[in-house]
Amino acid sequence: MKIVAISDTHTKHKKVTIPECDVLVCAGDFSWHGTYWETWRFLKWFSEQPAKHKIFIAGNHEVGLDATKPRDERGGRHGFIPGAKKLALQTPGVTYLEDNEVVIEGIKFYGTPWTPYFYDWGFNGSDGLTQLEGNRKLVDVYSKIPEDTNVLICHGPAYGILDKSLTGDTRCGSVEMRKILESDKLPLLRLYINGHIHEARGQEVACGNVQFCNVSTLGRDYETVSPPVIIDLDDNGFVDSVQGYEE
């Protein structure tokens, strides 16, 4: 199975060339303000790409898809937009994952948009020792991941894995996700795809034999465009090769 993965295109998806593949994955932050029209333009482009199957999740910029975030009088990126959610769920040929799964050719993909609190944007959760009033606890969100998941698509990284910000040695990954990955709760997990922290783009094998890929497309400057990451799975669902990272 050939998987092509992108993330964090922030409305600049047309600058990305997608090769033919079995599964195209977007790990969130395809928009800037999470508006209806940003969502519509992305999904129109996404649905036209040369992939047999197309999967996407939301990121923290997609506040219009976050039903837990009420709108305020300013509109824009500041709350849930029912029409945008309808687009996500009903665009032909596209699968939107929000704490749910899809099985393709025997491989189970699970997607979740939730990340530790990040500037009060969308899909923020309480993580580790930092419990914020009114925010979902990530330990509860992530506990829903099925134990037979093979490919996990999260907007954010796990703590300590491809999650370092350029602002010092700040780690932006989820402590709760790292705990789950280091336990025996996901014994069949082969691949973890995320974005969110642009400058941490890269690959790493950790938590046993799980292949981690931060596939952020735009750089920290929101201008530099990196190519899609191409991940090949063998017949048993194990990662055979990863291409697309700069030397």
PDB file of C-alpha atoms in Angstrom:
ATOM      1  CA  MET A   1       0.000   0.000   0.000  1.00  0.00           C
ATOM      2  CA  LYS A   2       1.350   3.387  -1.035  1.00  0.00           C
ATOM      3  CA  ILE A   3       0.429   6.194   1.373  1.00  0.00           C
ATOM      4  CA  VAL A   4       1.088   9.843   0.547  1.00  0.00           C
ATOM      5  CA  ALA A   5       0.902  12.158   3.563  1.00  0.00           C
ATOM      6  CA  ILE A   6       0.721  15.945   3.945  1.00  0.00           C
ATOM      7  CA  SER A   7      -0.166  18.305   6.768  1.00  0.00           C
ATOM      8  CA  ASP A   8      -0.209  21.999   7.671  1.00  0.00           C
ATOM      9  CA  THR A   9      -0.677  23.405   4.189  1.00  0.00           C
ATOM     10  CA  HIS A  10      -2.613  26.421   5.569  1.00  0.00           C
ATOM     11  CA  THR A  11      -4.503  27.216   2.318  1.00  0.00           C
ATOM     12  CA  LYS A  12      -1.380  26.673   0.151  1.00  0.00           C
ATOM     13  CA  HIS A  13      -2.275  23.133  -0.895  1.00  0.00           C
ATOM     14  CA  LYS A  14      -2.152  24.008  -4.603  1.00  0.00           C
ATOM     15  CA  LYS A  15       1.605  24.413  -4.301  1.00  0.00           C
ATOM     16  CA  VAL A  16       1.868  20.709  -3.473  1.00  0.00           C
ATOM     17  CA  THR A  17       2.093  18.025  -6.168  1.00  0.00           C
ATOM     18  CA  ILE A  18       0.473  14.757  -5.151  1.00  0.00           C
ATOM     19  CA  PRO A  19       1.700  11.570  -6.881  1.00  0.00           C
ATOM     20  CA  GLU A  20      -0.631   8.679  -7.613  1.00  0.00           C
ATOM     21  CA  CYS A  21      -1.193   6.555  -4.542  1.00  0.00           C
ATOM     22  CA  ASP A  22      -3.495   4.150  -2.771  1.00  0.00           C
ATOM     23  CA  VAL A  23      -4.216   6.411   0.200  1.00  0.00           C
ATOM     24  CA  LEU A  24      -3.774  10.174   0.506  1.00  0.00           C
ATOM     25  CA  VAL A  25      -3.672  11.474   4.092  1.00  0.00           C
ATOM     26  CA  CYS A  26      -3.914  15.050   5.346  1.00  0.00           C
ATOM     27  CA  ALA A  27      -3.121  15.351   9.072  1.00  0.00           C
ATOM     28  CA  GLY A  28      -4.867  18.700   9.583  1.00  0.00           C
ATOM     29  CA  ASP A  29      -4.295  22.459   9.449  1.00  0.00           C
ATOM     30  CA  PHE A  30      -5.279  22.760   5.808  1.00  0.00           C
ATOM     31  CA  SER A  31      -6.899  26.126   6.615  1.00  0.00           C
ATOM     32  CA  TRP A  32      -5.805  29.378   8.198  1.00  0.00           C
ATOM     33  CA  HIS A  33      -8.936  30.619   9.976  1.00  0.00           C
ATOM     34  CA  GLY A  34     -11.113  27.519   9.714  1.00  0.00           C
ATOM     35  CA  THR A  35     -13.793  29.246   7.633  1.00  0.00           C
ATOM     36  CA  TYR A  36     -16.406  27.601   5.442  1.00  0.00           C
ATOM     37  CA  TRP A  37     -14.774  28.767   2.211  1.00  0.00           C
ATOM     38  CA  GLU A  38     -11.299  27.661   3.247  1.00  0.00           C
ATOM     39  CA  THR A  39     -12.759  24.247   3.965  1.00  0.00           C
ATOM     40  CA  TRP A  40     -14.626  24.179   0.657  1.00  0.00           C
ATOM     41  CA  ARG A  41     -11.563  25.141  -1.396  1.00  0.00           C
ATOM     42  CA  PHE A  42      -9.381  22.551   0.305  1.00  0.00           C
ATOM     43  CA  LEU A  43     -11.899  19.743  -0.116  1.00  0.00           C
ATOM     44  CA  LYS A  44     -12.439  20.569  -3.779  1.00  0.00           C
ATOM     45  CA  TRP A  45      -8.698  20.277  -4.373  1.00  0.00           C
ATOM     46  CA  PHE A  46      -8.312  17.236  -2.116  1.00  0.00           C
ATOM     47  CA  SER A  47     -11.123  15.310  -3.791  1.00  0.00           C
ATOM     48  CA  GLU A  48      -9.493  15.797  -7.214  1.00  0.00           C
ATOM     49  CA  GLN A  49      -6.114  14.298  -6.272  1.00  0.00           C
ATOM     50  CA  PRO A  50      -4.918  11.009  -7.862  1.00  0.00           C
ATOM     51  CA  ALA A  51      -5.543   8.697  -4.922  1.00  0.00           C
ATOM     52  CA  LYS A  52      -7.850   5.697  -4.620  1.00  0.00           C
ATOM     53  CA  HIS A  53      -8.735   6.701  -1.060  1.00  0.00           C
ATOM     54  CA  LYS A  54      -8.517  10.116   0.602  1.00  0.00           C
ATOM     55  CA  ILE A  55      -8.499  10.624   4.372  1.00  0.00           C
ATOM     56  CA  PHE A  56      -8.202  13.850   6.329  1.00  0.00           C
ATOM     57  CA  ILE A  57      -8.485  15.062   9.893  1.00  0.00           C
ATOM     58  CA  ALA A  58      -8.798  18.535  11.379  1.00  0.00           C
ATOM     59  CA  GLY A  59      -6.068  20.493  13.130  1.00  0.00           C
ATOM     60  CA  ASN A  60      -6.104  23.325  15.630  1.00  0.00           C
ATOM     61  CA  HIS A  61      -6.713  25.865  12.828  1.00  0.00           C
ATOM     62  CA  GLU A  62      -9.933  24.093  11.829  1.00  0.00           C
ATOM     63  CA  VAL A  63     -12.029  25.715  14.553  1.00  0.00           C
ATOM     64  CA  GLY A  64     -14.999  25.670  12.187  1.00  0.00           C
ATOM     65  CA  LEU A  65     -15.096  21.863  12.564  1.00  0.00           C
ATOM     66  CA  ASP A  66     -14.838  21.858  16.363  1.00  0.00           C
ATOM     67  CA  ALA A  67     -18.386  21.406  17.654  1.00  0.00           C
ATOM     68  CA  THR A  68     -17.215  22.037  21.233  1.00  0.00           C
ATOM     69  CA  LYS A  69     -16.146  25.594  20.381  1.00  0.00           C
ATOM     70  CA  PRO A  70     -19.079  28.071  20.288  1.00  0.00           C
ATOM     71  CA  ARG A  71     -18.884  31.033  17.921  1.00  0.00           C
ATOM     72  CA  ASP A  72     -18.556  34.582  19.185  1.00  0.00           C
ATOM     73  CA  GLU A  73     -19.675  37.823  17.591  1.00  0.00           C
ATOM     74  CA  ARG A  74     -16.466  38.083  15.543  1.00  0.00           C
ATOM     75  CA  GLY A  75     -17.128  34.891  13.571  1.00  0.00           C
ATOM     76  CA  GLY A  76     -14.196  33.861  11.386  1.00  0.00           C
ATOM     77  CA  ARG A  77     -11.920  31.378  13.108  1.00  0.00           C
ATOM     78  CA  HIS A  78     -13.623  31.763  16.436  1.00  0.00           C
ATOM     79  CA  GLY A  79     -16.104  28.929  16.456  1.00  0.00           C
ATOM     80  CA  PHE A  80     -18.016  26.009  15.031  1.00  0.00           C
ATOM     81  CA  ILE A  81     -19.560  26.278  11.558  1.00  0.00           C
ATOM     82  CA  PRO A  82     -22.217  23.602  10.901  1.00  0.00           C
ATOM     83  CA  GLY A  83     -21.901  24.063   7.133  1.00  0.00           C
ATOM     84  CA  ALA A  84     -18.173  23.374   7.224  1.00  0.00           C
ATOM     85  CA  LYS A  85     -18.740  20.189   9.210  1.00  0.00           C
ATOM     86  CA  LYS A  86     -21.351  19.087   6.678  1.00  0.00           C
ATOM     87  CA  LEU A  87     -18.816  19.611   3.874  1.00  0.00           C
ATOM     88  CA  ALA A  88     -16.242  17.528   5.732  1.00  0.00           C
ATOM     89  CA  LEU A  89     -18.644  14.654   6.193  1.00  0.00           C
ATOM     90  CA  GLN A  90     -20.338  14.711   2.797  1.00  0.00           C
ATOM     91  CA  THR A  91     -17.696  15.541   0.180  1.00  0.00           C
ATOM     92  CA  PRO A  92     -17.768  12.625  -2.295  1.00  0.00           C
ATOM     93  CA  GLY A  93     -14.702  10.410  -2.380  1.00  0.00           C
ATOM     94  CA  VAL A  94     -13.287  11.833   0.854  1.00  0.00           C
ATOM     95  CA  THR A  95     -13.270  10.357   4.371  1.00  0.00           C
ATOM     96  CA  TYR A  96     -13.199  12.693   7.377  1.00  0.00           C
ATOM     97  CA  LEU A  97     -11.975  11.105  10.591  1.00  0.00           C
ATOM     98  CA  GLU A  98     -12.705  12.695  13.949  1.00  0.00           C
ATOM     99  CA  ASP A  99     -12.119  10.139  16.672  1.00  0.00           C
ATOM    100  CA  ASN A 100     -13.191   7.305  14.422  1.00  0.00           C
ATOM    101  CA  GLU A 101     -11.781   4.774  11.986  1.00  0.00           C
ATOM    102  CA  VAL A 102     -11.832   3.443   8.455  1.00  0.00           C
ATOM    103  CA  VAL A 103     -10.496   0.111   7.157  1.00  0.00           C
ATOM    104  CA  ILE A 104      -8.838   0.091   3.726  1.00  0.00           C
ATOM    105  CA  GLU A 105      -7.540  -3.144   2.231  1.00  0.00           C
ATOM    106  CA  GLY A 106      -7.379  -4.679   5.691  1.00  0.00           C
ATOM    107  CA  ILE A 107      -5.461  -1.759   7.241  1.00  0.00           C
ATOM    108  CA  LYS A 108      -7.237   0.122  10.033  1.00  0.00           C
ATOM    109  CA  PHE A 109      -6.711   3.893  10.007  1.00  0.00           C
ATOM    110  CA  TYR A 110      -7.804   5.933  13.023  1.00  0.00           C
ATOM    111  CA  GLY A 111      -7.832   9.729  13.123  1.00  0.00           C
ATOM    112  CA  THR A 112      -8.019  12.266  15.934  1.00  0.00           C
ATOM    113  CA  PRO A 113      -7.547  16.068  15.790  1.00  0.00           C
ATOM    114  CA  TRP A 114      -7.026  16.723  19.501  1.00  0.00           C
ATOM    115  CA  THR A 115      -3.797  18.288  20.782  1.00  0.00           C
ATOM    116  CA  PRO A 116      -2.617  19.808  24.083  1.00  0.00           C
ATOM    117  CA  TYR A 117      -3.835  23.370  24.674  1.00  0.00           C
ATOM    118  CA  PHE A 118      -2.469  25.670  21.957  1.00  0.00           C
ATOM    119  CA  TYR A 119      -3.410  29.368  21.995  1.00  0.00           C
ATOM    120  CA  ASP A 120      -7.126  28.613  22.479  1.00  0.00           C
ATOM    121  CA  TRP A 121      -7.585  27.370  18.928  1.00  0.00           C
ATOM    122  CA  GLY A 122      -9.626  24.345  17.910  1.00  0.00           C
ATOM    123  CA  PHE A 123      -9.582  20.828  19.320  1.00  0.00           C
ATOM    124  CA  ASN A 124      -7.588  21.809  22.424  1.00  0.00           C
ATOM    125  CA  GLY A 125      -7.410  19.324  25.273  1.00  0.00           C
ATOM    126  CA  SER A 126      -6.011  19.029  28.762  1.00  0.00           C
ATOM    127  CA  ASP A 127      -2.848  16.944  28.837  1.00  0.00           C
ATOM    128  CA  GLY A 128      -0.780  15.288  31.526  1.00  0.00           C
ATOM    129  CA  LEU A 129      -0.570  17.362  34.681  1.00  0.00           C
ATOM    130  CA  THR A 130      -2.058  20.435  32.968  1.00  0.00           C
ATOM    131  CA  GLN A 131      -5.824  20.160  33.342  1.00  0.00           C
ATOM    132  CA  LEU A 132      -7.657  23.223  32.022  1.00  0.00           C
ATOM    133  CA  GLU A 133     -11.238  23.846  33.062  1.00  0.00           C
ATOM    134  CA  GLY A 134     -13.668  23.301  30.202  1.00  0.00           C
ATOM    135  CA  ASN A 135     -11.209  21.400  28.012  1.00  0.00           C
ATOM    136  CA  ARG A 136     -11.537  17.734  27.160  1.00  0.00           C
ATOM    137  CA  LYS A 137      -9.061  15.467  28.893  1.00  0.00           C
ATOM    138  CA  LEU A 138      -6.817  13.919  26.274  1.00  0.00           C
ATOM    139  CA  VAL A 139      -6.496  10.754  28.324  1.00  0.00           C
ATOM    140  CA  ASP A 140     -10.234  10.221  27.716  1.00  0.00           C
ATOM    141  CA  VAL A 141     -10.061  11.138  24.019  1.00  0.00           C
ATOM    142  CA  TYR A 142      -7.095   8.908  23.236  1.00  0.00           C
ATOM    143  CA  SER A 143      -8.456   5.974  25.239  1.00  0.00           C
ATOM    144  CA  LYS A 144     -11.032   5.527  22.449  1.00  0.00           C
ATOM    145  CA  ILE A 145      -8.346   4.478  19.941  1.00  0.00           C
ATOM    146  CA  PRO A 146      -9.060   0.820  19.031  1.00  0.00           C
ATOM    147  CA  GLU A 147      -6.376  -1.645  20.079  1.00  0.00           C
ATOM    148  CA  ASP A 148      -6.205  -3.082  16.545  1.00  0.00           C
ATOM    149  CA  THR A 149      -5.325   0.260  14.927  1.00  0.00           C
ATOM    150  CA  ASN A 150      -2.522  -0.047  12.355  1.00  0.00           C
ATOM    151  CA  VAL A 151      -2.135   3.573  11.223  1.00  0.00           C
ATOM    152  CA  LEU A 152      -2.776   6.419  13.664  1.00  0.00           C
ATOM    153  CA  ILE A 153      -3.327   9.893  12.203  1.00  0.00           C
ATOM    154  CA  CYS A 154      -3.077  12.643  14.815  1.00  0.00           C
ATOM    155  CA  HIS A 155      -2.702  16.339  14.233  1.00  0.00           C
ATOM    156  CA  GLY A 156      -0.161  16.620  17.023  1.00  0.00           C
ATOM    157  CA  PRO A 157       2.881  14.552  17.994  1.00  0.00           C
ATOM    158  CA  ALA A 158       3.455  12.421  21.029  1.00  0.00           C
ATOM    159  CA  TYR A 159       5.664  13.975  23.691  1.00  0.00           C
ATOM    160  CA  GLY A 160       9.357  13.724  22.889  1.00  0.00           C
ATOM    161  CA  ILE A 161       8.906  12.447  19.322  1.00  0.00           C
ATOM    162  CA  LEU A 162       9.274  14.987  16.500  1.00  0.00           C
ATOM    163  CA  ASP A 163       7.704  17.662  18.703  1.00  0.00           C
ATOM    164  CA  LYS A 164      10.499  20.155  19.454  1.00  0.00           C
ATOM    165  CA  SER A 165       9.709  23.817  18.825  1.00  0.00           C
ATOM    166  CA  LEU A 166      12.346  26.281  17.655  1.00  0.00           C
ATOM    167  CA  THR A 167      11.596  28.410  20.695  1.00  0.00           C
ATOM    168  CA  GLY A 168      14.241  26.897  22.926  1.00  0.00           C
ATOM    169  CA  ASP A 169      13.864  23.245  23.822  1.00  0.00           C
ATOM    170  CA  THR A 170      10.087  23.397  24.160  1.00  0.00           C
ATOM    171  CA  ARG A 171       8.379  20.040  23.667  1.00  0.00           C
ATOM    172  CA  CYS A 172       4.858  20.370  22.256  1.00  0.00           C
ATOM    173  CA  GLY A 173       3.745  16.750  22.108  1.00  0.00           C
ATOM    174  CA  SER A 174       1.110  15.016  24.182  1.00  0.00           C
ATOM    175  CA  VAL A 175       2.164  13.314  27.393  1.00  0.00           C
ATOM    176  CA  GLU A 176      -1.009  11.214  27.414  1.00  0.00           C
ATOM    177  CA  MET A 177      -0.387   9.996  23.869  1.00  0.00           C
ATOM    178  CA  ARG A 178       3.181   9.021  24.756  1.00  0.00           C
ATOM    179  CA  LYS A 179       1.906   7.001  27.718  1.00  0.00           C
ATOM    180  CA  ILE A 180      -0.481   5.066  25.485  1.00  0.00           C
ATOM    181  CA  LEU A 181       2.201   4.405  22.890  1.00  0.00           C
ATOM    182  CA  GLU A 182       4.588   3.078  25.523  1.00  0.00           C
ATOM    183  CA  SER A 183       1.947   0.759  26.971  1.00  0.00           C
ATOM    184  CA  ASP A 184       0.588  -2.413  25.395  1.00  0.00           C
ATOM    185  CA  LYS A 185      -2.718  -0.795  24.391  1.00  0.00           C
ATOM    186  CA  LEU A 186      -1.912  -0.543  20.670  1.00  0.00           C
ATOM    187  CA  PRO A 187      -0.024  -3.757  19.868  1.00  0.00           C
ATOM    188  CA  LEU A 188      -0.731  -3.627  16.106  1.00  0.00           C
ATOM    189  CA  LEU A 189       0.257   0.002  15.534  1.00  0.00           C
ATOM    190  CA  ARG A 190       2.765   0.317  12.688  1.00  0.00           C
ATOM    191  CA  LEU A 191       2.622   3.972  11.643  1.00  0.00           C
ATOM    192  CA  TYR A 192       1.948   7.315  13.369  1.00  0.00           C
ATOM    193  CA  ILE A 193       1.347  10.334  11.102  1.00  0.00           C
ATOM    194  CA  ASN A 194       1.182  13.893  12.450  1.00  0.00           C
ATOM    195  CA  GLY A 195       1.939  17.526  11.695  1.00  0.00           C
ATOM    196  CA  HIS A 196       1.320  20.599  13.877  1.00  0.00           C
ATOM    197  CA  ILE A 197       4.937  21.446  14.752  1.00  0.00           C
ATOM    198  CA  HIS A 198       6.257  22.556  11.362  1.00  0.00           C
ATOM    199  CA  GLU A 199       9.916  22.772  12.323  1.00  0.00           C
ATOM    200  CA  ALA A 200       9.889  19.213  13.708  1.00  0.00           C
ATOM    201  CA  ARG A 201       9.204  17.658  10.295  1.00  0.00           C
ATOM    202  CA  GLY A 202      11.038  14.347  10.040  1.00  0.00           C
ATOM    203  CA  GLN A 203      10.877  10.641  10.766  1.00  0.00           C
ATOM    204  CA  GLU A 204      11.810   8.412  13.671  1.00  0.00           C
ATOM    205  CA  VAL A 205      11.237   4.870  14.871  1.00  0.00           C
ATOM    206  CA  ALA A 206      10.259   4.702  18.549  1.00  0.00           C
ATOM    207  CA  CYS A 207       7.943   3.040  21.092  1.00  0.00           C
ATOM    208  CA  GLY A 208       8.908  -0.419  19.975  1.00  0.00           C
ATOM    209  CA  ASN A 209       8.855  -0.585  16.209  1.00  0.00           C
ATOM    210  CA  VAL A 210       6.419   2.217  15.342  1.00  0.00           C
ATOM    211  CA  GLN A 211       7.347   4.481  12.419  1.00  0.00           C
ATOM    212  CA  PHE A 212       6.651   8.126  13.295  1.00  0.00           C
ATOM    213  CA  CYS A 213       6.325  10.694  10.498  1.00  0.00           C
ATOM    214  CA  ASN A 214       5.859  14.416  11.059  1.00  0.00           C
ATOM    215  CA  VAL A 215       4.670  15.362   7.573  1.00  0.00           C
ATOM    216  CA  SER A 216       4.255  19.139   8.017  1.00  0.00           C
ATOM    217  CA  THR A 217       4.264  20.640   4.533  1.00  0.00           C
ATOM    218  CA  LEU A 218       4.955  24.300   5.305  1.00  0.00           C
ATOM    219  CA  GLY A 219       8.003  25.401   7.239  1.00  0.00           C
ATOM    220  CA  ARG A 220       8.081  27.562  10.318  1.00  0.00           C
ATOM    221  CA  ASP A 221       7.887  30.618   8.029  1.00  0.00           C
ATOM    222  CA  TYR A 222       4.589  29.348   6.555  1.00  0.00           C
ATOM    223  CA  GLU A 223       6.142  29.861   3.097  1.00  0.00           C
ATOM    224  CA  THR A 224       8.677  27.079   2.509  1.00  0.00           C
ATOM    225  CA  VAL A 225       6.903  24.121   0.898  1.00  0.00           C
ATOM    226  CA  SER A 226       8.207  20.588   1.439  1.00  0.00           C
ATOM    227  CA  PRO A 227       7.163  17.644  -0.745  1.00  0.00           C
ATOM    228  CA  PRO A 228       4.625  15.054   0.387  1.00  0.00           C
ATOM    229  CA  VAL A 229       5.943  12.102   2.362  1.00  0.00           C
ATOM    230  CA  ILE A 230       5.531   8.726   0.665  1.00  0.00           C
ATOM    231  CA  ILE A 231       5.175   5.685   2.909  1.00  0.00           C
ATOM    232  CA  ASP A 232       5.007   2.151   1.550  1.00  0.00           C
ATOM    233  CA  LEU A 233       3.453  -0.633   3.629  1.00  0.00           C
ATOM    234  CA  ASP A 234       4.212  -4.260   2.892  1.00  0.00           C
ATOM    235  CA  ASP A 235       1.562  -6.983   2.616  1.00  0.00           C
ATOM    236  CA  ASN A 236       1.550  -7.408   6.403  1.00  0.00           C
ATOM    237  CA  GLY A 237       1.002  -3.710   7.097  1.00  0.00           C
ATOM    238  CA  PHE A 238       4.563  -2.997   8.220  1.00  0.00           C
ATOM    239  CA  VAL A 239       6.372   0.097   6.952  1.00  0.00           C
ATOM    240  CA  ASP A 240       8.630  -0.929   4.091  1.00  0.00           C
ATOM    241  CA  SER A 241      10.024   2.491   3.102  1.00  0.00           C
ATOM    242  CA  VAL A 242       9.663   6.226   3.738  1.00  0.00           C
ATOM    243  CA  GLN A 243      10.521   8.846   1.108  1.00  0.00           C
ATOM    244  CA  GLY A 244      10.191  12.606   0.778  1.00  0.00           C
ATOM    245  CA  TYR A 245      12.345  13.947   3.573  1.00  0.00           C
ATOM    246  CA  GLU A 246      15.125  16.321   2.660  1.00  0.00           C
ATOM    247  CA  GLU A 247      18.649  15.034   3.128  1.00  0.00           C
TER     248      GLU A 247
END
